[in-house]
Amino acid sequence: MPTTTPALSVAAPGERFAPINLERRDLRDNDVRIDIQWAGICHSDIHTIREEWGSANFPLVTGHEIAGIVSEVGSAVTRHKVGDRVGVGCLVDSCGECEQCKNGFEQFCERGSVGTYNATDYDGEITQGGYAQQVVVSERFVCHIPDGIDLDVAAPLLCAGITTYSPLKRWGARPGTTVGIVGMGGLGHMGVKIASALGAEVVVLSRTTAKSADAKEFGAVDHIATSDENVFKDNAGRFDLILNTVSADLPMEDYLRLLKPTGALVSVGMPNKPYEISPGSLIGRNKVVAGSMIGGLPETQEMLNFCAEHGIGATVERIDASQVDEAYDKVVAGDVRYRYVIDTSTIKP
Ligand code: NAP
Ligand code: ZN
């Protein structure tokens, strides 16, 4: 029998979150039921519900930074057992058979991976995310949260953590390299912590100096305010790698100038407009512009283990269900230190 669970849902575009009883599917053989304790608020949740990326499916429950405890498992589940501490990120299904899935890149599944919310699942249902007390997910998409990371600070790792870990690893953040992190919000602050733990020298590029002390605490050696135009001249050629986590349009040419020859500018932030880049600014010094989307499940587990080994969790502000609309406005205003996490036990329909 499908069960219902308290969840926070937006009924129609422009409306506020309201508590509802959300139906979750019957447990299939490979499914895990998770009692969610904490759900992070990612800027992607906001882009989606405000239809900044196109029309969304309402009513909609967002949330793809999910941490909780396994409360039930299907008959064929082998990886998880009741009582395990687990997390779910941006994906809840993929074909499991294509080249990409077999290589652990479920996000690029050739059949189309299924997002945790606002996506059409393989059974035709619209997926509903983690601002809820329970979720039912195929076991392949459930990660172990190692002991030593509390669930509230672990939840944001499931999106913000993997989205920064994956490109930092791929593009070579390591001892002897200088890495710039542009924008220090939810993703950016994780990027600083992870790049530092990977051994890179980390510099944060923020709009103002307001977050300088925090940047240093997270492991950065320097914090630059981009509101001062001279910084682009003064820091030209400084970086091996720049990770752009900003959710708004940026003058990409200015940031390309900050790279050393052969350096890479990797964007994970997703504004709407095309980048303005002249070919000469890439060709002249063999520079690279790249993008990166979340990460596959094996790498997500690797990231969680890495964070546990290095004592890394997100820096969070805990909120209850009644504060979510206000929290969305604050994230857009840059007024969050550094990720809101919702205490799902406070959702009361
Ligand atoms: P966030 O917490 O709002 O952080 C974004 C940061 O960007 C802000 O803290 C701010 O940093 C900077 N910023 C904001 N507005 C700006 C502006 N107008 N000009 C310059 N800088 C600005 O957002 P988030 O949750 O980290 O997400 C960031 C972006 O990544 C979003 O677009 C999100 O959708 C996207 N995302 C992508 C993936 C992926 O797989 N590629 C995954 C998750 C999220 P300072 O105050 O330090 O300047
Ligand atoms: Zn996200």
GROMACS .gro file of C-alpha atoms and ligand atoms in nm:
model
  398
    1MET     CA    1   0.000   0.000   0.000
    2PRO     CA    2   0.139   0.344  -0.084
    3THR     CA    3   0.214   0.539   0.231
    4THR     CA    4   0.172   0.907   0.289
    5THR     CA    5   0.430   1.128   0.450
    6PRO     CA    6   0.427   1.491   0.564
    7ALA     CA    7   0.594   1.708   0.300
    8LEU     CA    8   0.631   2.074   0.202
    9SER     CA    9   0.475   2.141  -0.135
   10VAL     CA   10   0.416   2.440  -0.361
   11ALA     CA   11   0.072   2.405  -0.521
   12ALA     CA   12   0.112   2.644  -0.815
   13PRO     CA   13   0.366   2.893  -0.956
   14GLY     CA   14   0.428   3.185  -0.720
   15GLU     CA   15   0.262   3.023  -0.419
   16ARG     CA   16   0.423   2.955  -0.082
   17PHE     CA   17   0.523   2.620   0.061
   18ALA     CA   18   0.248   2.443   0.253
   19PRO     CA   19   0.249   2.115   0.446
   20ILE     CA   20   0.066   1.830   0.274
   21ASN     CA   21   0.041   1.453   0.300
   22LEU     CA   22   0.247   1.324   0.009
   23GLU     CA   23   0.203   0.975  -0.129
   24ARG     CA   24   0.515   0.763  -0.171
   25ARG     CA   25   0.508   0.449  -0.386
   26ASP     CA   26   0.489   0.093  -0.257
   27LEU     CA   27   0.829  -0.047  -0.176
   28ARG     CA   28   0.965  -0.239  -0.475
   29ASP     CA   29   1.213  -0.525  -0.429
   30ASN     CA   30   1.512  -0.293  -0.477
   31ASP     CA   31   1.370   0.003  -0.286
   32VAL     CA   32   1.480   0.158   0.040
   33ARG     CA   33   1.250   0.368   0.258
   34ILE     CA   34   1.432   0.649   0.432
   35ASP     CA   35   1.312   0.847   0.731
   36ILE     CA   36   1.445   1.188   0.631
   37GLN     CA   37   1.586   1.400   0.911
   38TRP     CA   38   1.742   1.690   0.723
   39ALA     CA   39   1.695   1.836   0.376
   40GLY     CA   40   1.925   2.107   0.239
   41ILE     CA   41   1.804   2.404   0.034
   42CYS     CA   42   2.003   2.422  -0.291
   43HIS     CA   43   1.979   2.724  -0.520
   44SER     CA   44   1.861   2.478  -0.789
   45ASP     CA   45   1.545   2.420  -0.581
   46ILE     CA   46   1.480   2.794  -0.607
   47HIS     CA   47   1.557   2.818  -0.981
   48THR     CA   48   1.315   2.528  -1.034
   49ILE     CA   49   1.020   2.639  -0.821
   50ARG     CA   50   1.046   2.997  -0.952
   51GLU     CA   51   1.053   2.853  -1.306
   52GLU     CA   52   1.381   3.026  -1.389
   53TRP     CA   53   1.481   2.715  -1.585
   54GLY     CA   54   1.146   2.674  -1.764
   55SER     CA   55   0.806   2.555  -1.651
   56ALA     CA   56   0.789   2.317  -1.356
   57ASN     CA   57   0.540   2.044  -1.262
   58PHE     CA   58   0.310   2.164  -0.983
   59PRO     CA   59   0.225   2.071  -0.714
   60LEU     CA   60   0.595   2.022  -0.640
   61VAL     CA   61   0.810   1.919  -0.346
   62THR     CA   62   1.173   2.021  -0.400
   63GLY     CA   63   1.485   1.902  -0.217
   64HIS     CA   64   1.779   1.693  -0.337
   65GLU     CA   65   2.011   1.711  -0.037
   66ILE     CA   66   1.859   1.437   0.175
   67ALA     CA   67   1.997   1.275   0.490
   68GLY     CA   68   1.821   1.024   0.712
   69ILE     CA   69   1.793   0.669   0.842
   70VAL     CA   70   1.679   0.358   0.656
   71SER     CA   71   1.344   0.245   0.799
   72GLU     CA   72   1.249  -0.038   0.559
   73VAL     CA   73   1.412  -0.230   0.274
   74GLY     CA   74   1.270  -0.430  -0.018
   75SER     CA   75   1.328  -0.805  -0.041
   76ALA     CA   76   1.618  -0.777  -0.291
   77VAL     CA   77   1.807  -0.493  -0.122
   78THR     CA   78   2.167  -0.589  -0.042
   79ARG     CA   79   2.351  -0.260   0.015
   80HIS     CA   80   2.148  -0.111   0.297
   81LYS     CA   81   1.974  -0.226   0.612
   82VAL     CA   82   1.728  -0.077   0.856
   83GLY     CA   83   1.904   0.172   1.082
   84ASP     CA   84   2.175   0.272   0.831
   85ARG     CA   85   2.266   0.641   0.801
   86VAL     CA   86   2.213   0.733   0.438
   87GLY     CA   87   2.179   1.015   0.189
   88VAL     CA   88   2.015   1.080  -0.147
   89GLY     CA   89   2.123   1.350  -0.388
   90CYS     CA   90   2.000   1.477  -0.723
   91LEU     CA   91   1.923   1.142  -0.888
   92VAL     CA   92   1.678   0.864  -0.804
   93ASP     CA   93   1.701   0.638  -1.110
   94SER     CA   94   1.883   0.560  -1.434
   95CYS     CA   95   1.877   0.265  -1.675
   96GLY     CA   96   2.176   0.097  -1.508
   97GLU     CA   97   2.272  -0.071  -1.835
   98CYS     CA   98   2.418   0.188  -2.073
   99GLU     CA   99   2.788   0.269  -2.104
  100GLN     CA  100   2.752   0.580  -1.886
  101CYS     CA  101   2.568   0.398  -1.605
  102LYS     CA  102   2.815   0.108  -1.615
  103ASN     CA  103   3.102   0.355  -1.581
  104GLY     CA  104   2.941   0.520  -1.280
  105PHE     CA  105   2.821   0.830  -1.462
  106GLU     CA  106   2.450   0.784  -1.394
  107GLN     CA  107   2.393   1.157  -1.445
  108PHE     CA  108   2.463   1.101  -1.818
  109CYS     CA  109   2.243   0.790  -1.856
  110GLU     CA  110   2.157   0.738  -2.222
  111ARG     CA  111   1.794   0.662  -2.141
  112GLY     CA  112   1.787   0.975  -1.928
  113SER     CA  113   1.857   0.976  -1.556
  114VAL     CA  114   1.566   1.062  -1.328
  115GLY     CA  115   1.603   1.371  -1.110
  116THR     CA  116   1.493   1.362  -0.746
  117TYR     CA  117   1.211   1.612  -0.808
  118ASN     CA  118   1.025   1.768  -1.103
  119ALA     CA  119   1.130   1.477  -1.329
  120THR     CA  120   0.921   1.211  -1.498
  121ASP     CA  121   1.009   0.877  -1.341
  122TYR     CA  122   1.027   0.561  -1.554
  123ASP     CA  123   0.679   0.469  -1.425
  124GLY     CA  124   0.541   0.801  -1.556
  125GLU     CA  125   0.500   0.966  -1.216
  126ILE     CA  126   0.650   1.309  -1.143
  127THR     CA  127   0.922   1.273  -0.881
  128GLN     CA  128   0.881   1.462  -0.552
  129GLY     CA  129   1.186   1.560  -0.351
  130GLY     CA  130   1.321   1.562  -0.002
  131TYR     CA  131   1.136   1.834   0.190
  132ALA     CA  132   0.945   1.548   0.348
  133GLN     CA  133   0.965   1.297   0.632
  134GLN     CA  134   1.010   0.994   0.407
  135VAL     CA  135   1.131   0.904   0.062
  136VAL     CA  136   1.136   0.574  -0.128
  137VAL     CA  137   1.439   0.532  -0.355
  138SER     CA  138   1.599   0.249  -0.551
  139GLU     CA  139   1.900   0.129  -0.349
  140ARG     CA  140   2.154   0.217  -0.620
  141PHE     CA  141   2.083   0.585  -0.555
  142VAL     CA  142   2.126   0.569  -0.180
  143CYS     CA  143   2.471   0.646  -0.034
  144HIS     CA  144   2.613   0.556   0.308
  145ILE     CA  145   2.686   0.851   0.530
  146PRO     CA  146   2.996   0.754   0.728
  147ASP     CA  147   2.989   0.781   1.107
  148GLY     CA  148   3.158   1.100   1.207
  149ILE     CA  149   2.954   1.331   0.985
  150ASP     CA  150   2.633   1.446   1.154
  151LEU     CA  151   2.326   1.416   0.932
  152ASP     CA  152   2.248   1.790   0.928
  153VAL     CA  153   2.591   1.882   0.796
  154ALA     CA  154   2.598   1.576   0.570
  155ALA     CA  155   2.277   1.658   0.379
  156PRO     CA  156   2.433   1.938   0.167
  157LEU     CA  157   2.719   1.710   0.066
  158LEU     CA  158   2.472   1.516  -0.149
  159CYS     CA  159   2.451   1.804  -0.398
  160ALA     CA  160   2.685   2.090  -0.302
  161GLY     CA  161   2.957   1.845  -0.195
  162ILE     CA  162   2.962   1.622  -0.501
  163THR     CA  163   2.909   1.913  -0.745
  164THR     CA  164   3.232   2.072  -0.627
  165TYR     CA  165   3.431   1.755  -0.546
  166SER     CA  166   3.387   1.608  -0.895
  167PRO     CA  167   3.530   1.899  -1.102
  168LEU     CA  168   3.800   1.973  -0.843
  169LYS     CA  169   3.926   1.614  -0.875
  170ARG     CA  170   3.883   1.597  -1.251
  171TRP     CA  171   4.064   1.925  -1.319
  172GLY     CA  172   4.351   1.852  -1.085
  173ALA     CA  173   4.313   2.044  -0.757
  174ARG     CA  174   4.614   1.909  -0.564
  175PRO     CA  175   4.927   2.023  -0.382
  176GLY     CA  176   5.120   2.272  -0.591
  177THR     CA  177   4.812   2.414  -0.765
  178THR     CA  178   4.629   2.740  -0.700
  179VAL     CA  179   4.251   2.712  -0.718
  180GLY     CA  180   4.006   3.004  -0.731
  181ILE     CA  181   3.652   2.950  -0.607
  182VAL     CA  182   3.411   3.211  -0.743
  183GLY     CA  183   3.108   3.274  -0.521
  184MET     CA  184   3.104   3.146  -0.165
  185GLY     CA  185   2.749   3.023  -0.112
  186GLY     CA  186   2.633   2.665  -0.062
  187LEU     CA  187   2.845   2.516  -0.339
  188GLY     CA  188   3.131   2.762  -0.307
  189HIS     CA  189   3.193   2.706   0.064
  190MET     CA  190   3.208   2.330   0.003
  191GLY     CA  191   3.447   2.395  -0.285
  192VAL     CA  192   3.680   2.585  -0.050
  193LYS     CA  193   3.678   2.309   0.212
  194ILE     CA  194   3.726   2.028  -0.040
  195ALA     CA  195   3.993   2.198  -0.254
  196SER     CA  196   4.190   2.279   0.062
  197ALA     CA  197   4.162   1.918   0.180
  198LEU     CA  198   4.286   1.806  -0.163
  199GLY     CA  199   4.600   2.007  -0.090
  200ALA     CA  200   4.550   2.302  -0.326
  201GLU     CA  201   4.616   2.663  -0.234
  202VAL     CA  202   4.266   2.813  -0.237
  203VAL     CA  203   4.161   3.170  -0.305
  204VAL     CA  204   3.796   3.283  -0.284
  205LEU     CA  205   3.659   3.543  -0.525
  206SER     CA  206   3.346   3.700  -0.374
  207ARG     CA  207   3.155   4.017  -0.451
  208THR     CA  208   3.260   4.180  -0.123
  209THR     CA  209   3.495   4.113   0.168
  210ALA     CA  210   3.204   4.023   0.399
  211LYS     CA  211   3.296   3.653   0.401
  212SER     CA  212   3.676   3.689   0.429
  213ALA     CA  213   3.710   3.552   0.782
  214ASP     CA  214   3.490   3.254   0.699
  215ALA     CA  215   3.686   3.181   0.380
  216LYS     CA  216   4.008   3.159   0.581
  217GLU     CA  217   3.841   2.939   0.841
  218PHE     CA  218   3.729   2.703   0.561
  219GLY     CA  219   4.090   2.677   0.443
  220ALA     CA  220   4.143   2.959   0.190
  221VAL     CA  221   4.472   3.149   0.196
  222ASP     CA  222   4.323   3.460   0.041
  223HIS     CA  223   3.985   3.624  -0.028
  224ILE     CA  224   3.940   3.870  -0.312
  225ALA     CA  225   3.650   4.113  -0.353
  226THR     CA  226   3.561   4.134  -0.723
  227SER     CA  227   3.380   4.465  -0.668
  228ASP     CA  228   3.730   4.620  -0.696
  229GLU     CA  229   3.802   4.621  -1.071
  230ASN     CA  230   4.179   4.619  -1.016
  231VAL     CA  231   4.166   4.262  -0.887
  232PHE     CA  232   4.137   4.129  -1.242
  233LYS     CA  233   4.461   4.304  -1.338
  234ASP     CA  234   4.642   4.236  -1.012
  235ASN     CA  235   4.565   3.864  -1.015
  236ALA     CA  236   4.609   3.796  -1.388
  237GLY     CA  237   4.764   3.454  -1.453
  238ARG     CA  238   4.739   3.343  -1.088
  239PHE     CA  239   4.524   3.029  -1.110
  240ASP     CA  240   4.558   2.676  -1.244
  241LEU     CA  241   4.187   2.618  -1.197
  242ILE     CA  242   3.886   2.840  -1.132
  243LEU     CA  243   3.558   2.688  -1.019
  244ASN     CA  244   3.265   2.921  -1.087
  245THR     CA  245   2.972   2.848  -0.854
  246VAL     CA  246   2.780   3.173  -0.915
  247SER     CA  247   2.410   3.153  -0.991
  248ALA     CA  248   2.416   3.479  -1.192
  249ASP     CA  249   2.580   3.599  -1.516
  250LEU     CA  250   2.950   3.686  -1.486
  251PRO     CA  251   3.194   3.858  -1.723
  252MET     CA  252   3.371   3.536  -1.820
  253GLU     CA  253   3.650   3.712  -2.009
  254ASP     CA  254   3.760   3.883  -1.687
  255TYR     CA  255   3.784   3.548  -1.511
  256LEU     CA  256   3.968   3.382  -1.802
  257ARG     CA  257   4.239   3.644  -1.763
  258LEU     CA  258   4.304   3.513  -1.411
  259LEU     CA  259   4.412   3.172  -1.541
  260LYS     CA  260   4.768   3.057  -1.605
  261PRO     CA  261   4.839   2.916  -1.953
  262THR     CA  262   4.652   2.581  -1.996
  263GLY     CA  263   4.436   2.668  -1.694
  264ALA     CA  264   4.068   2.573  -1.677
  265LEU     CA  265   3.761   2.777  -1.586
  266VAL     CA  266   3.493   2.529  -1.485
  267SER     CA  267   3.135   2.643  -1.430
  268VAL     CA  268   2.883   2.467  -1.211
  269GLY     CA  269   2.660   2.770  -1.149
  270MET     CA  270   2.379   2.786  -1.400
  271PRO     CA  271   2.252   3.128  -1.504
  272ASN     CA  272   2.038   3.155  -1.817
  273LYS     CA  273   2.231   3.368  -2.062
  274PRO     CA  274   2.505   3.241  -2.298
  275TYR     CA  275   2.866   3.311  -2.201
  276GLU     CA  276   3.046   3.585  -2.391
  277ILE     CA  277   3.391   3.452  -2.473
  278SER     CA  278   3.609   3.546  -2.767
  279PRO     CA  279   3.806   3.257  -2.922
  280GLY     CA  280   4.132   3.450  -2.885
  281SER     CA  281   4.106   3.456  -2.507
  282LEU     CA  282   4.110   3.075  -2.507
  283ILE     CA  283   4.349   3.011  -2.795
  284GLY     CA  284   4.616   3.261  -2.688
  285ARG     CA  285   4.720   3.059  -2.381
  286ASN     CA  286   4.555   2.720  -2.440
  287LYS     CA  287   4.285   2.790  -2.184
  288VAL     CA  288   3.987   2.567  -2.118
  289VAL     CA  289   3.626   2.650  -2.044
  290ALA     CA  290   3.433   2.357  -1.906
  291GLY     CA  291   3.115   2.264  -1.722
  292SER     CA  292   3.036   1.999  -1.467
  293MET     CA  293   2.708   1.846  -1.353
  294ILE     CA  294   2.680   1.685  -1.007
  295GLY     CA  295   2.855   1.344  -1.007
  296GLY     CA  296   2.778   0.975  -1.040
  297LEU     CA  297   2.695   0.747  -0.750
  298PRO     CA  298   3.041   0.585  -0.704
  299GLU     CA  299   3.203   0.928  -0.693
  300THR     CA  300   2.935   1.058  -0.454
  301GLN     CA  301   3.020   0.775  -0.212
  302GLU     CA  302   3.392   0.848  -0.261
  303MET     CA  303   3.325   1.215  -0.177
  304LEU     CA  304   3.134   1.123   0.141
  305ASN     CA  305   3.420   0.898   0.252
  306PHE     CA  306   3.672   1.172   0.169
  307CYS     CA  307   3.473   1.427   0.372
  308ALA     CA  308   3.455   1.188   0.669
  309GLU     CA  309   3.831   1.126   0.653
  310HIS     CA  310   3.901   1.498   0.647
  311GLY     CA  311   3.638   1.597   0.903
  312ILE     CA  312   3.442   1.800   0.646
  313GLY     CA  313   3.073   1.879   0.671
  314ALA     CA  314   2.872   2.172   0.539
  315THR     CA  315   2.838   2.486   0.750
  316VAL     CA  316   2.463   2.505   0.803
  317GLU     CA  317   2.178   2.712   0.943
  318ARG     CA  318   1.903   2.485   1.077
  319ILE     CA  319   1.546   2.595   1.008
  320ASP     CA  320   1.198   2.458   1.058
  321ALA     CA  321   0.923   2.405   0.803
  322SER     CA  322   0.766   2.748   0.852
  323GLN     CA  323   1.088   2.928   0.752
  324VAL     CA  324   1.143   2.783   0.405
  325ASP     CA  325   0.989   3.064   0.195
  326GLU     CA  326   1.187   3.323   0.389
  327ALA     CA  327   1.501   3.110   0.350
  328TYR     CA  328   1.455   3.107  -0.030
  329ASP     CA  329   1.451   3.489  -0.035
  330LYS     CA  330   1.758   3.499   0.186
  331VAL     CA  331   1.952   3.259  -0.037
  332VAL     CA  332   1.872   3.479  -0.339
  333ALA     CA  333   1.987   3.783  -0.142
  334GLY     CA  334   2.314   3.604  -0.051
  335ASP     CA  335   2.211   3.603   0.313
  336VAL     CA  336   2.289   3.245   0.415
  337ARG     CA  337   2.588   3.105   0.608
  338TYR     CA  338   2.623   2.874   0.414
  339ARG     CA  339   2.341   2.626   0.362
  340TYR     CA  340   1.992   2.613   0.510
  341VAL     CA  341   1.888   2.267   0.621
  342ILE     CA  342   1.526   2.191   0.706
  343ASP     CA  343   1.446   1.990   1.018
  344THR     CA  344   1.184   1.768   0.851
  345SER     CA  345   1.030   1.666   1.187
  346THR     CA  346   0.874   2.015   1.194
  347ILE     CA  347   0.659   1.951   0.882
  348LYS     CA  348   0.306   1.918   1.021
  349PRO     CA  349   0.012   1.900   0.776
  350NAP     P1  350   2.406   3.010  -0.344
  350NAP     O1  351   2.417   2.946  -0.211
  350NAP     O2  352   2.304   3.113  -0.369
  350NAP     O3  353   2.552   3.068  -0.379
  350NAP     C1  354   2.580   3.140  -0.495
  350NAP     C2  355   2.690   3.241  -0.463
  350NAP     O4  356   2.719   3.313  -0.584
  350NAP     C3  357   2.652   3.348  -0.362
  350NAP     O5  358   2.676   3.309  -0.231
  350NAP     C4  359   2.740   3.465  -0.401
  350NAP     O6  360   2.870   3.449  -0.347
  350NAP     C5  361   2.750   3.448  -0.552
  350NAP     N1  362   2.654   3.534  -0.623
  350NAP     C6  363   2.520   3.536  -0.612
  350NAP     N2  364   2.465   3.628  -0.693
  350NAP     C7  365   2.567   3.686  -0.757
  350NAP     C8  366   2.576   3.788  -0.855
  350NAP     N3  367   2.465   3.851  -0.898
  350NAP     N4  368   2.696   3.821  -0.900
  350NAP     C9  369   2.807   3.760  -0.854
  350NAP     N5  370   2.804   3.663  -0.760
  350NAP    C10  371   2.686   3.626  -0.713
  350NAP     O7  372   2.380   2.900  -0.456
  350NAP     P2  373   2.430   2.747  -0.463
  350NAP     O8  374   2.327   2.659  -0.403
  350NAP     O9  375   2.570   2.740  -0.418
  350NAP    O10  376   2.421   2.721  -0.620
  350NAP    C11  377   2.501   2.797  -0.710
  350NAP    C12  378   2.463   2.767  -0.853
  350NAP    O11  379   2.502   2.633  -0.885
  350NAP    C13  380   2.313   2.773  -0.883
  350NAP    O12  381   2.296   2.832  -1.011
  350NAP    C14  382   2.271   2.628  -0.883
  350NAP    O13  383   2.154   2.604  -0.960
  350NAP    C15  384   2.392   2.566  -0.947
  350NAP     N6  385   2.406   2.422  -0.922
  350NAP    C16  386   2.464   2.350  -1.021
  350NAP    C17  387   2.487   2.215  -1.004
  350NAP    C18  388   2.555   2.136  -1.111
  350NAP    O14  389   2.546   2.014  -1.112
  350NAP     N7  390   2.629   2.200  -1.200
  350NAP    C19  391   2.447   2.153  -0.886
  350NAP    C20  392   2.390   2.230  -0.785
  350NAP    C21  393   2.370   2.365  -0.804
  350NAP     P3  394   2.951   3.573  -0.283
  350NAP    O15  395   2.860   3.635  -0.183
  350NAP    O16  396   3.070   3.506  -0.225
  350NAP    O17  397   2.986   3.665  -0.395
  351ZN      ZN  398   2.152   2.110  -0.580
   0.00000   0.00000   0.00000
